[in-house]
Amino acid sequence: MRFNPFPIVFFIRHTGNVYNKKKNKRIMKKRYRIGIDRLEITYIATEVQKEYLSNPKKSEYVYDSFVLRRCECRNYTNEFAIVAKDYDTEIGVYDRIIGFLHFGSPNPNRQNVYMVFENGTLYNRNWLASRFNFGDELGFQFKQISKLDIFVDFNFNINRLFYRVYKNEDYDFVINGNKVHGLTQKVQDVIHIAGHTTRKRVFANPSPIVKNADGSLNLKIYNKGAEINEESGKEYVRETAGFGSRIWRMEISCGNHKRLKKALDKIGMSDEDIYVDLQNERVLIGRFKTLMNMLIRVQYKRRSYSLVDMMLDGIECDDWLSA
């Protein structure tokens, strides 16, 4: 057994279902899954390639494995839905939207070509693996991943575990590089949201959000099952997780390539490395950990500890992205 440096036992160490004789029932096995909830890829295209796709009179461009269908867009001169054949429905019919391709922004800092994956595509490992086809068929050069959200879903209330650590007086926290001493010092970069509560218990079941100064990097921990029921209706998230109705999520959102590049540099990875390994659970956990450590980490007796390691210790991971 590993040495536990912490003064309270909050680690989850279930590796299988445990039978509780006193309550005459099985204790649920703790599990988690990691995946991607947002992905934007930046490509470099030649002026000839851009000009070819800029004909406003041409509404559709047909390639070997997909079709580009022109869409109306306020922010870009050219936007296309990337539509592939969906073999889950009717073979030969282009009706599966994989994502969107756009270019021609008035923003001088957004002059490349950008592909944004449709959210449901990211929860299907086969469609996510097809990311290599699109740039190749279009003849574009991969440049970088410009936006990336990584999630870890749990089948138990990870939010409660976070607050047990956050409120423990034996720990200090380093948040955005600033040390927070004790429980009475005001914390600037952590807010607590209590949505969908009654008037009687306005602040019941809060969820934390940790942000950096410009909001380009943030961490959210929340009840994803409730969010699906009450807001998004994304049942494919529940089906992919396989946890039933109980889904709690930790999610790191990186909306700026500079932040992501800084995290990659810390671990000696390139943009190409993370692009290739997007479906490697071990690599994703490492990126998640690095990004979270940039936002928040725990200190105990002058030593720093990753909040991710504390949350995931002893919990079984479901490998589904690379399966």
mmCIF file of C-alpha atoms in Angstrom:
data_model
loop_
_atom_site.group_PDB
_atom_site.id
_atom_site.type_symbol
_atom_site.label_atom_id
_atom_site.label_comp_id
_atom_site.label_asym_id
_atom_site.label_seq_id
_atom_site.Cartn_x
_atom_site.Cartn_y
_atom_site.Cartn_z
ATOM 1 C CA MET A 1 0.000 0.000 0.000
ATOM 2 C CA ARG A 2 1.264 3.452 -0.876
ATOM 3 C CA PHE A 3 2.057 5.959 1.829
ATOM 4 C CA ASN A 4 -0.778 8.432 2.278
ATOM 5 C CA PRO A 5 0.690 11.864 3.087
ATOM 6 C CA PHE A 6 -2.672 13.402 3.900
ATOM 7 C CA PRO A 7 -4.126 13.719 7.412
ATOM 8 C CA ILE A 8 -7.602 12.505 6.427
ATOM 9 C CA VAL A 9 -8.586 9.495 4.404
ATOM 10 C CA PHE A 10 -10.530 10.801 1.426
ATOM 11 C CA PHE A 11 -9.136 8.550 -1.298
ATOM 12 C CA ILE A 12 -11.565 6.222 -3.057
ATOM 13 C CA ARG A 13 -9.981 2.780 -3.239
ATOM 14 C CA HIS A 14 -12.781 0.565 -4.587
ATOM 15 C CA THR A 15 -11.477 -1.714 -7.341
ATOM 16 C CA GLY A 16 -14.611 -3.819 -7.485
ATOM 17 C CA ASN A 17 -18.082 -4.178 -6.026
ATOM 18 C CA VAL A 18 -17.946 -4.557 -2.232
ATOM 19 C CA TYR A 19 -20.641 -6.246 -0.185
ATOM 20 C CA ASN A 20 -21.829 -4.378 2.914
ATOM 21 C CA LYS A 21 -23.166 -7.012 5.316
ATOM 22 C CA LYS A 22 -24.692 -4.510 7.757
ATOM 23 C CA LYS A 23 -26.838 -2.837 5.103
ATOM 24 C CA ASN A 24 -27.281 -6.055 3.122
ATOM 25 C CA LYS A 25 -26.406 -4.439 -0.217
ATOM 26 C CA ARG A 26 -23.555 -4.012 -2.622
ATOM 27 C CA ILE A 27 -21.459 -0.865 -2.593
ATOM 28 C CA MET A 28 -21.237 0.635 -6.070
ATOM 29 C CA LYS A 29 -17.888 0.344 -7.837
ATOM 30 C CA LYS A 30 -16.338 3.778 -8.403
ATOM 31 C CA ARG A 31 -15.504 4.414 -12.046
ATOM 32 C CA TYR A 32 -14.531 7.268 -14.308
ATOM 33 C CA ARG A 33 -14.203 7.978 -18.009
ATOM 34 C CA ILE A 34 -12.114 10.613 -19.752
ATOM 35 C CA GLY A 35 -12.918 12.187 -23.100
ATOM 36 C CA ILE A 36 -13.121 15.358 -25.174
ATOM 37 C CA ASP A 37 -16.075 17.753 -25.154
ATOM 38 C CA ARG A 38 -14.762 20.490 -27.469
ATOM 39 C CA LEU A 39 -12.175 20.354 -30.240
ATOM 40 C CA GLU A 40 -11.101 23.007 -32.729
ATOM 41 C CA ILE A 41 -8.266 22.231 -35.145
ATOM 42 C CA THR A 42 -6.366 24.940 -37.023
ATOM 43 C CA TYR A 43 -5.180 24.198 -40.547
ATOM 44 C CA ILE A 44 -2.977 26.166 -42.921
ATOM 45 C CA ALA A 45 -4.431 26.507 -46.430
ATOM 46 C CA THR A 46 -2.962 28.134 -49.504
ATOM 47 C CA GLU A 47 -4.655 31.130 -51.133
ATOM 48 C CA VAL A 48 -5.512 28.904 -54.106
ATOM 49 C CA GLN A 49 -7.289 26.424 -51.787
ATOM 50 C CA LYS A 50 -9.199 29.217 -50.049
ATOM 51 C CA GLU A 51 -10.207 30.770 -53.354
ATOM 52 C CA TYR A 52 -11.535 27.446 -54.601
ATOM 53 C CA LEU A 53 -13.828 27.173 -51.571
ATOM 54 C CA SER A 54 -14.872 30.836 -51.668
ATOM 55 C CA ASN A 55 -17.247 30.695 -54.627
ATOM 56 C CA PRO A 56 -20.565 31.924 -53.133
ATOM 57 C CA LYS A 57 -22.512 30.352 -55.993
ATOM 58 C CA LYS A 58 -21.246 26.876 -55.149
ATOM 59 C CA SER A 59 -23.145 25.407 -52.226
ATOM 60 C CA GLU A 60 -21.557 21.955 -52.104
ATOM 61 C CA TYR A 61 -18.110 20.423 -52.562
ATOM 62 C CA VAL A 62 -17.873 16.629 -52.804
ATOM 63 C CA TYR A 63 -14.823 14.692 -51.573
ATOM 64 C CA ASP A 64 -14.125 10.976 -51.190
ATOM 65 C CA SER A 65 -15.506 10.482 -47.673
ATOM 66 C CA PHE A 66 -17.491 13.656 -46.982
ATOM 67 C CA VAL A 67 -19.283 16.649 -48.458
ATOM 68 C CA LEU A 68 -18.843 20.325 -47.583
ATOM 69 C CA ARG A 69 -22.199 22.148 -47.536
ATOM 70 C CA ARG A 70 -22.172 25.923 -47.359
ATOM 71 C CA CYS A 71 -23.831 27.529 -44.320
ATOM 72 C CA GLU A 72 -24.783 31.039 -43.347
ATOM 73 C CA CYS A 73 -22.354 32.548 -40.830
ATOM 74 C CA ARG A 74 -21.968 35.991 -39.272
ATOM 75 C CA ASN A 75 -18.387 35.651 -38.096
ATOM 76 C CA TYR A 76 -16.732 34.153 -41.197
ATOM 77 C CA THR A 77 -17.015 34.763 -44.924
ATOM 78 C CA ASN A 78 -17.092 31.021 -45.561
ATOM 79 C CA GLU A 79 -18.521 28.287 -43.367
ATOM 80 C CA PHE A 80 -19.356 24.708 -44.303
ATOM 81 C CA ALA A 81 -20.990 21.786 -42.576
ATOM 82 C CA ILE A 82 -18.806 18.686 -42.914
ATOM 83 C CA VAL A 83 -21.294 15.941 -43.745
ATOM 84 C CA ALA A 84 -20.331 12.272 -43.970
ATOM 85 C CA LYS A 85 -22.177 9.069 -44.782
ATOM 86 C CA ASP A 86 -23.897 7.747 -41.689
ATOM 87 C CA TYR A 87 -23.818 3.958 -41.874
ATOM 88 C CA ASP A 88 -25.913 3.756 -38.705
ATOM 89 C CA THR A 89 -28.934 4.942 -40.692
ATOM 90 C CA GLU A 90 -28.965 4.526 -44.466
ATOM 91 C CA ILE A 91 -25.869 3.551 -46.455
ATOM 92 C CA GLY A 92 -24.896 6.049 -49.127
ATOM 93 C CA VAL A 93 -26.740 9.048 -47.695
ATOM 94 C CA TYR A 94 -24.741 12.053 -46.532
ATOM 95 C CA ASP A 95 -26.620 13.068 -43.401
ATOM 96 C CA ARG A 96 -24.128 12.839 -40.515
ATOM 97 C CA ILE A 97 -22.732 16.265 -39.550
ATOM 98 C CA ILE A 98 -19.201 15.685 -38.261
ATOM 99 C CA GLY A 99 -18.360 19.328 -37.678
ATOM 100 C CA PHE A 100 -17.950 22.724 -39.307
ATOM 101 C CA LEU A 101 -15.190 24.289 -41.373
ATOM 102 C CA HIS A 102 -14.794 28.052 -41.520
ATOM 103 C CA PHE A 103 -12.392 30.736 -42.686
ATOM 104 C CA GLY A 104 -12.398 34.383 -43.710
ATOM 105 C CA SER A 105 -12.613 36.121 -40.345
ATOM 106 C CA PRO A 106 -12.330 39.919 -40.026
ATOM 107 C CA ASN A 107 -10.159 39.232 -36.971
ATOM 108 C CA PRO A 108 -6.500 39.562 -38.092
ATOM 109 C CA ASN A 109 -5.558 36.860 -35.571
ATOM 110 C CA ARG A 110 -7.958 34.325 -37.126
ATOM 111 C CA GLN A 111 -6.707 34.046 -40.696
ATOM 112 C CA ASN A 112 -6.292 30.293 -40.958
ATOM 113 C CA VAL A 113 -8.861 27.559 -41.612
ATOM 114 C CA TYR A 114 -10.630 26.131 -38.575
ATOM 115 C CA MET A 115 -12.480 22.873 -38.089
ATOM 116 C CA VAL A 116 -14.838 22.616 -35.111
ATOM 117 C CA PHE A 117 -16.134 19.147 -34.294
ATOM 118 C CA GLU A 118 -19.843 18.723 -33.633
ATOM 119 C CA ASN A 119 -20.246 17.750 -29.984
ATOM 120 C CA GLY A 120 -21.868 14.369 -30.598
ATOM 121 C CA THR A 121 -18.979 13.351 -32.866
ATOM 122 C CA LEU A 122 -16.566 13.616 -29.945
ATOM 123 C CA TYR A 123 -18.500 10.906 -28.080
ATOM 124 C CA ASN A 124 -18.122 8.406 -30.932
ATOM 125 C CA ARG A 125 -14.597 7.005 -31.094
ATOM 126 C CA ASN A 126 -14.932 5.960 -34.738
ATOM 127 C CA TRP A 127 -16.000 9.408 -35.912
ATOM 128 C CA LEU A 128 -13.338 11.053 -33.770
ATOM 129 C CA ALA A 129 -10.708 8.802 -35.359
ATOM 130 C CA SER A 130 -11.780 10.107 -38.777
ATOM 131 C CA ARG A 131 -10.216 13.500 -37.960
ATOM 132 C CA PHE A 132 -7.119 12.470 -39.920
ATOM 133 C CA ASN A 133 -9.128 12.086 -43.147
ATOM 134 C CA PHE A 134 -10.523 15.578 -43.430
ATOM 135 C CA GLY A 135 -7.324 17.609 -43.524
ATOM 136 C CA ASP A 136 -5.683 15.084 -45.834
ATOM 137 C CA GLU A 137 -8.517 15.056 -48.372
ATOM 138 C CA LEU A 138 -8.751 18.844 -48.350
ATOM 139 C CA GLY A 139 -4.992 19.121 -48.768
ATOM 140 C CA PHE A 140 -4.615 21.351 -45.705
ATOM 141 C CA GLN A 141 -1.596 21.386 -43.414
ATOM 142 C CA PHE A 142 -2.225 20.710 -39.728
ATOM 143 C CA LYS A 143 -1.030 23.612 -37.575
ATOM 144 C CA GLN A 144 -2.358 23.174 -34.056
ATOM 145 C CA ILE A 145 -5.241 22.389 -31.745
ATOM 146 C CA SER A 146 -6.611 25.821 -30.928
ATOM 147 C CA LYS A 147 -9.423 24.911 -28.512
ATOM 148 C CA LEU A 148 -9.743 21.833 -26.334
ATOM 149 C CA ASP A 149 -12.077 20.778 -23.525
ATOM 150 C CA ILE A 150 -11.209 17.571 -21.650
ATOM 151 C CA PHE A 151 -13.684 15.978 -19.248
ATOM 152 C CA VAL A 152 -13.565 13.262 -16.621
ATOM 153 C CA ASP A 153 -16.963 11.738 -15.835
ATOM 154 C CA PHE A 154 -17.656 9.851 -12.593
ATOM 155 C CA ASN A 155 -20.476 7.595 -11.492
ATOM 156 C CA PHE A 156 -20.501 9.180 -8.016
ATOM 157 C CA ASN A 157 -20.548 12.690 -6.536
ATOM 158 C CA ILE A 158 -17.013 13.959 -7.174
ATOM 159 C CA ASN A 159 -18.228 17.466 -6.291
ATOM 160 C CA ARG A 160 -18.651 16.424 -2.675
ATOM 161 C CA LEU A 161 -15.129 15.011 -2.622
ATOM 162 C CA PHE A 162 -13.739 18.291 -3.981
ATOM 163 C CA TYR A 163 -15.333 20.297 -1.172
ATOM 164 C CA ARG A 164 -14.014 17.901 1.452
ATOM 165 C CA VAL A 165 -10.517 18.740 0.241
ATOM 166 C CA TYR A 166 -11.220 22.436 -0.374
ATOM 167 C CA LYS A 167 -12.576 22.999 3.147
ATOM 168 C CA ASN A 168 -9.881 21.002 4.950
ATOM 169 C CA GLU A 169 -7.921 23.385 7.174
ATOM 170 C CA ASP A 170 -4.770 21.248 6.920
ATOM 171 C CA TYR A 171 -4.313 22.102 3.251
ATOM 172 C CA ASP A 172 -3.250 25.252 1.479
ATOM 173 C CA PHE A 173 -4.045 25.863 -2.184
ATOM 174 C CA VAL A 174 -2.093 27.445 -5.007
ATOM 175 C CA ILE A 175 -4.596 29.037 -7.393
ATOM 176 C CA ASN A 176 -3.304 30.701 -10.544
ATOM 177 C CA GLY A 177 0.136 30.811 -8.976
ATOM 178 C CA ASN A 178 -1.031 32.557 -5.791
ATOM 179 C CA LYS A 179 -0.932 30.723 -2.495
ATOM 180 C CA VAL A 180 -4.119 30.736 -0.408
ATOM 181 C CA HIS A 181 -3.374 30.239 3.298
ATOM 182 C CA GLY A 182 -5.969 28.743 5.612
ATOM 183 C CA LEU A 183 -9.749 28.905 5.444
ATOM 184 C CA THR A 184 -10.250 32.617 6.161
ATOM 185 C CA GLN A 185 -8.243 34.190 3.328
ATOM 186 C CA LYS A 186 -10.423 35.425 0.483
ATOM 187 C CA VAL A 187 -10.091 33.467 -2.761
ATOM 188 C CA GLN A 188 -10.283 35.599 -5.901
ATOM 189 C CA ASP A 189 -10.379 33.063 -8.726
ATOM 190 C CA VAL A 190 -12.863 30.455 -7.473
ATOM 191 C CA ILE A 191 -16.599 31.011 -7.700
ATOM 192 C CA HIS A 192 -19.368 28.712 -6.510
ATOM 193 C CA ILE A 193 -22.549 28.271 -8.536
ATOM 194 C CA ALA A 194 -25.759 26.930 -7.040
ATOM 195 C CA GLY A 195 -28.221 26.580 -9.873
ATOM 196 C CA HIS A 196 -31.677 24.960 -9.967
ATOM 197 C CA THR A 197 -32.220 25.335 -6.221
ATOM 198 C CA THR A 198 -35.276 26.250 -4.208
ATOM 199 C CA ARG A 199 -35.884 29.666 -2.685
ATOM 200 C CA LYS A 200 -35.562 28.076 0.743
ATOM 201 C CA ARG A 201 -32.097 26.600 0.031
ATOM 202 C CA VAL A 202 -30.600 29.059 -2.435
ATOM 203 C CA PHE A 203 -27.010 27.887 -1.995
ATOM 204 C CA ALA A 204 -27.622 24.145 -1.728
ATOM 205 C CA ASN A 205 -25.265 21.841 -3.628
ATOM 206 C CA PRO A 206 -22.831 24.442 -5.010
ATOM 207 C CA SER A 207 -20.481 23.660 -7.901
ATOM 208 C CA PRO A 208 -17.016 25.247 -8.170
ATOM 209 C CA ILE A 209 -15.563 27.078 -11.166
ATOM 210 C CA VAL A 210 -11.860 27.988 -11.189
ATOM 211 C CA LYS A 211 -10.710 30.480 -13.838
ATOM 212 C CA ASN A 212 -7.508 32.180 -14.842
ATOM 213 C CA ALA A 213 -7.308 35.962 -15.265
ATOM 214 C CA ASP A 214 -8.537 36.194 -18.882
ATOM 215 C CA GLY A 215 -10.965 33.242 -18.716
ATOM 216 C CA SER A 216 -9.087 31.251 -21.372
ATOM 217 C CA LEU A 217 -8.584 28.349 -18.962
ATOM 218 C CA ASN A 218 -11.177 27.152 -16.484
ATOM 219 C CA LEU A 219 -12.171 24.143 -14.421
ATOM 220 C CA LYS A 220 -15.770 23.171 -13.685
ATOM 221 C CA ILE A 221 -17.072 20.406 -11.431
ATOM 222 C CA TYR A 222 -20.799 19.804 -11.685
ATOM 223 C CA ASN A 223 -23.705 17.384 -11.891
ATOM 224 C CA LYS A 224 -23.687 16.420 -15.566
ATOM 225 C CA GLY A 225 -26.669 14.101 -15.180
ATOM 226 C CA ALA A 226 -28.827 16.976 -13.927
ATOM 227 C CA GLU A 227 -27.534 19.245 -16.710
ATOM 228 C CA ILE A 228 -28.597 16.667 -19.306
ATOM 229 C CA ASN A 229 -32.051 16.315 -17.732
ATOM 230 C CA GLU A 230 -32.720 20.016 -17.219
ATOM 231 C CA GLU A 231 -30.815 21.786 -20.013
ATOM 232 C CA SER A 232 -28.906 20.090 -22.827
ATOM 233 C CA GLY A 233 -30.832 16.848 -23.375
ATOM 234 C CA LYS A 234 -27.624 15.204 -24.682
ATOM 235 C CA GLU A 235 -28.545 11.599 -24.042
ATOM 236 C CA TYR A 236 -25.557 10.397 -26.077
ATOM 237 C CA VAL A 237 -23.341 11.622 -23.227
ATOM 238 C CA ARG A 238 -25.185 9.366 -20.794
ATOM 239 C CA GLU A 239 -25.097 6.435 -23.228
ATOM 240 C CA THR A 240 -21.356 6.814 -23.802
ATOM 241 C CA ALA A 241 -20.583 7.053 -20.088
ATOM 242 C CA GLY A 242 -22.609 3.950 -19.280
ATOM 243 C CA PHE A 243 -23.174 5.175 -15.720
ATOM 244 C CA GLY A 244 -26.957 5.406 -15.853
ATOM 245 C CA SER A 245 -28.513 8.582 -14.504
ATOM 246 C CA ARG A 246 -25.658 9.493 -12.129
ATOM 247 C CA ILE A 247 -22.914 11.430 -13.923
ATOM 248 C CA TRP A 248 -20.674 13.960 -12.211
ATOM 249 C CA ARG A 249 -18.116 15.810 -14.303
ATOM 250 C CA MET A 250 -14.764 17.546 -13.911
ATOM 251 C CA GLU A 251 -14.046 19.550 -17.051
ATOM 252 C CA ILE A 252 -11.040 21.601 -18.113
ATOM 253 C CA SER A 253 -11.768 24.132 -20.851
ATOM 254 C CA CYS A 254 -8.863 25.621 -22.793
ATOM 255 C CA GLY A 255 -10.047 28.250 -25.278
ATOM 256 C CA ASN A 256 -6.645 29.645 -26.155
ATOM 257 C CA HIS A 257 -3.813 27.878 -27.967
ATOM 258 C CA LYS A 258 -1.199 29.818 -26.006
ATOM 259 C CA ARG A 259 -2.437 28.216 -22.784
ATOM 260 C CA LEU A 260 -2.488 24.765 -24.324
ATOM 261 C CA LYS A 261 0.991 25.269 -25.812
ATOM 262 C CA LYS A 262 2.332 26.270 -22.399
ATOM 263 C CA ALA A 263 0.959 23.044 -20.919
ATOM 264 C CA LEU A 264 2.426 20.969 -23.752
ATOM 265 C CA ASP A 265 5.829 22.607 -23.333
ATOM 266 C CA LYS A 266 5.840 21.644 -19.661
ATOM 267 C CA ILE A 267 5.692 17.970 -20.561
ATOM 268 C CA GLY A 268 7.738 18.083 -23.768
ATOM 269 C CA MET A 269 4.883 17.438 -26.202
ATOM 270 C CA SER A 270 4.152 19.100 -29.527
ATOM 271 C CA ASP A 271 0.814 20.000 -31.099
ATOM 272 C CA GLU A 272 1.235 17.034 -33.432
ATOM 273 C CA ASP A 273 1.760 14.699 -30.461
ATOM 274 C CA ILE A 274 -1.483 15.651 -28.728
ATOM 275 C CA TYR A 275 -3.346 15.599 -32.059
ATOM 276 C CA VAL A 276 -2.257 12.019 -32.729
ATOM 277 C CA ASP A 277 -2.871 10.884 -29.137
ATOM 278 C CA LEU A 278 -6.314 12.433 -28.602
ATOM 279 C CA GLN A 279 -7.770 8.943 -28.110
ATOM 280 C CA ASN A 280 -5.106 7.737 -25.693
ATOM 281 C CA GLU A 281 -6.626 7.831 -22.197
ATOM 282 C CA ARG A 282 -3.243 7.869 -20.460
ATOM 283 C CA VAL A 283 -2.074 10.857 -22.528
ATOM 284 C CA LEU A 284 -5.365 12.710 -21.987
ATOM 285 C CA ILE A 285 -5.139 12.254 -18.218
ATOM 286 C CA GLY A 286 -1.637 13.726 -18.361
ATOM 287 C CA ARG A 287 -2.835 16.773 -20.308
ATOM 288 C CA PHE A 288 -5.793 17.173 -17.967
ATOM 289 C CA LYS A 289 -3.475 17.056 -14.965
ATOM 290 C CA THR A 290 -1.029 19.589 -16.427
ATOM 291 C CA LEU A 291 -3.786 22.062 -17.299
ATOM 292 C CA MET A 292 -5.422 21.697 -13.896
ATOM 293 C CA ASN A 293 -2.113 22.231 -12.110
ATOM 294 C CA MET A 294 -1.798 25.540 -13.958
ATOM 295 C CA LEU A 295 -5.082 26.562 -12.323
ATOM 296 C CA ILE A 296 -5.177 24.894 -8.923
ATOM 297 C CA ARG A 297 -3.127 22.491 -6.826
ATOM 298 C CA VAL A 298 -2.906 21.490 -3.169
ATOM 299 C CA GLN A 299 -0.062 22.154 -0.742
ATOM 300 C CA TYR A 300 0.552 20.128 2.400
ATOM 301 C CA LYS A 301 3.643 20.657 4.549
ATOM 302 C CA ARG A 302 5.301 22.724 1.778
ATOM 303 C CA ARG A 303 4.858 19.999 -0.814
ATOM 304 C CA SER A 304 2.540 20.365 -3.817
ATOM 305 C CA TYR A 305 0.055 17.695 -4.842
ATOM 306 C CA SER A 306 -2.086 17.425 -7.926
ATOM 307 C CA LEU A 307 -5.812 17.677 -7.310
ATOM 308 C CA VAL A 308 -6.307 15.237 -10.186
ATOM 309 C CA ASP A 309 -4.207 12.560 -8.492
ATOM 310 C CA MET A 310 -6.180 13.039 -5.284
ATOM 311 C CA MET A 311 -9.501 12.702 -7.107
ATOM 312 C CA LEU A 312 -8.621 9.702 -9.268
ATOM 313 C CA ASP A 313 -6.550 7.670 -6.834
ATOM 314 C CA GLY A 314 -7.728 4.067 -6.736
ATOM 315 C CA ILE A 315 -10.694 4.578 -9.079
ATOM 316 C CA GLU A 316 -11.077 2.330 -12.108
ATOM 317 C CA CYS A 317 -10.872 3.960 -15.550
ATOM 318 C CA ASP A 318 -13.099 2.770 -18.409
ATOM 319 C CA ASP A 319 -10.983 2.712 -21.588
ATOM 320 C CA TRP A 320 -13.473 3.507 -24.349
ATOM 321 C CA LEU A 321 -11.752 6.048 -26.619
ATOM 322 C CA SER A 322 -9.060 3.649 -27.795
ATOM 323 C CA ALA A 323 -11.067 0.421 -27.474
#
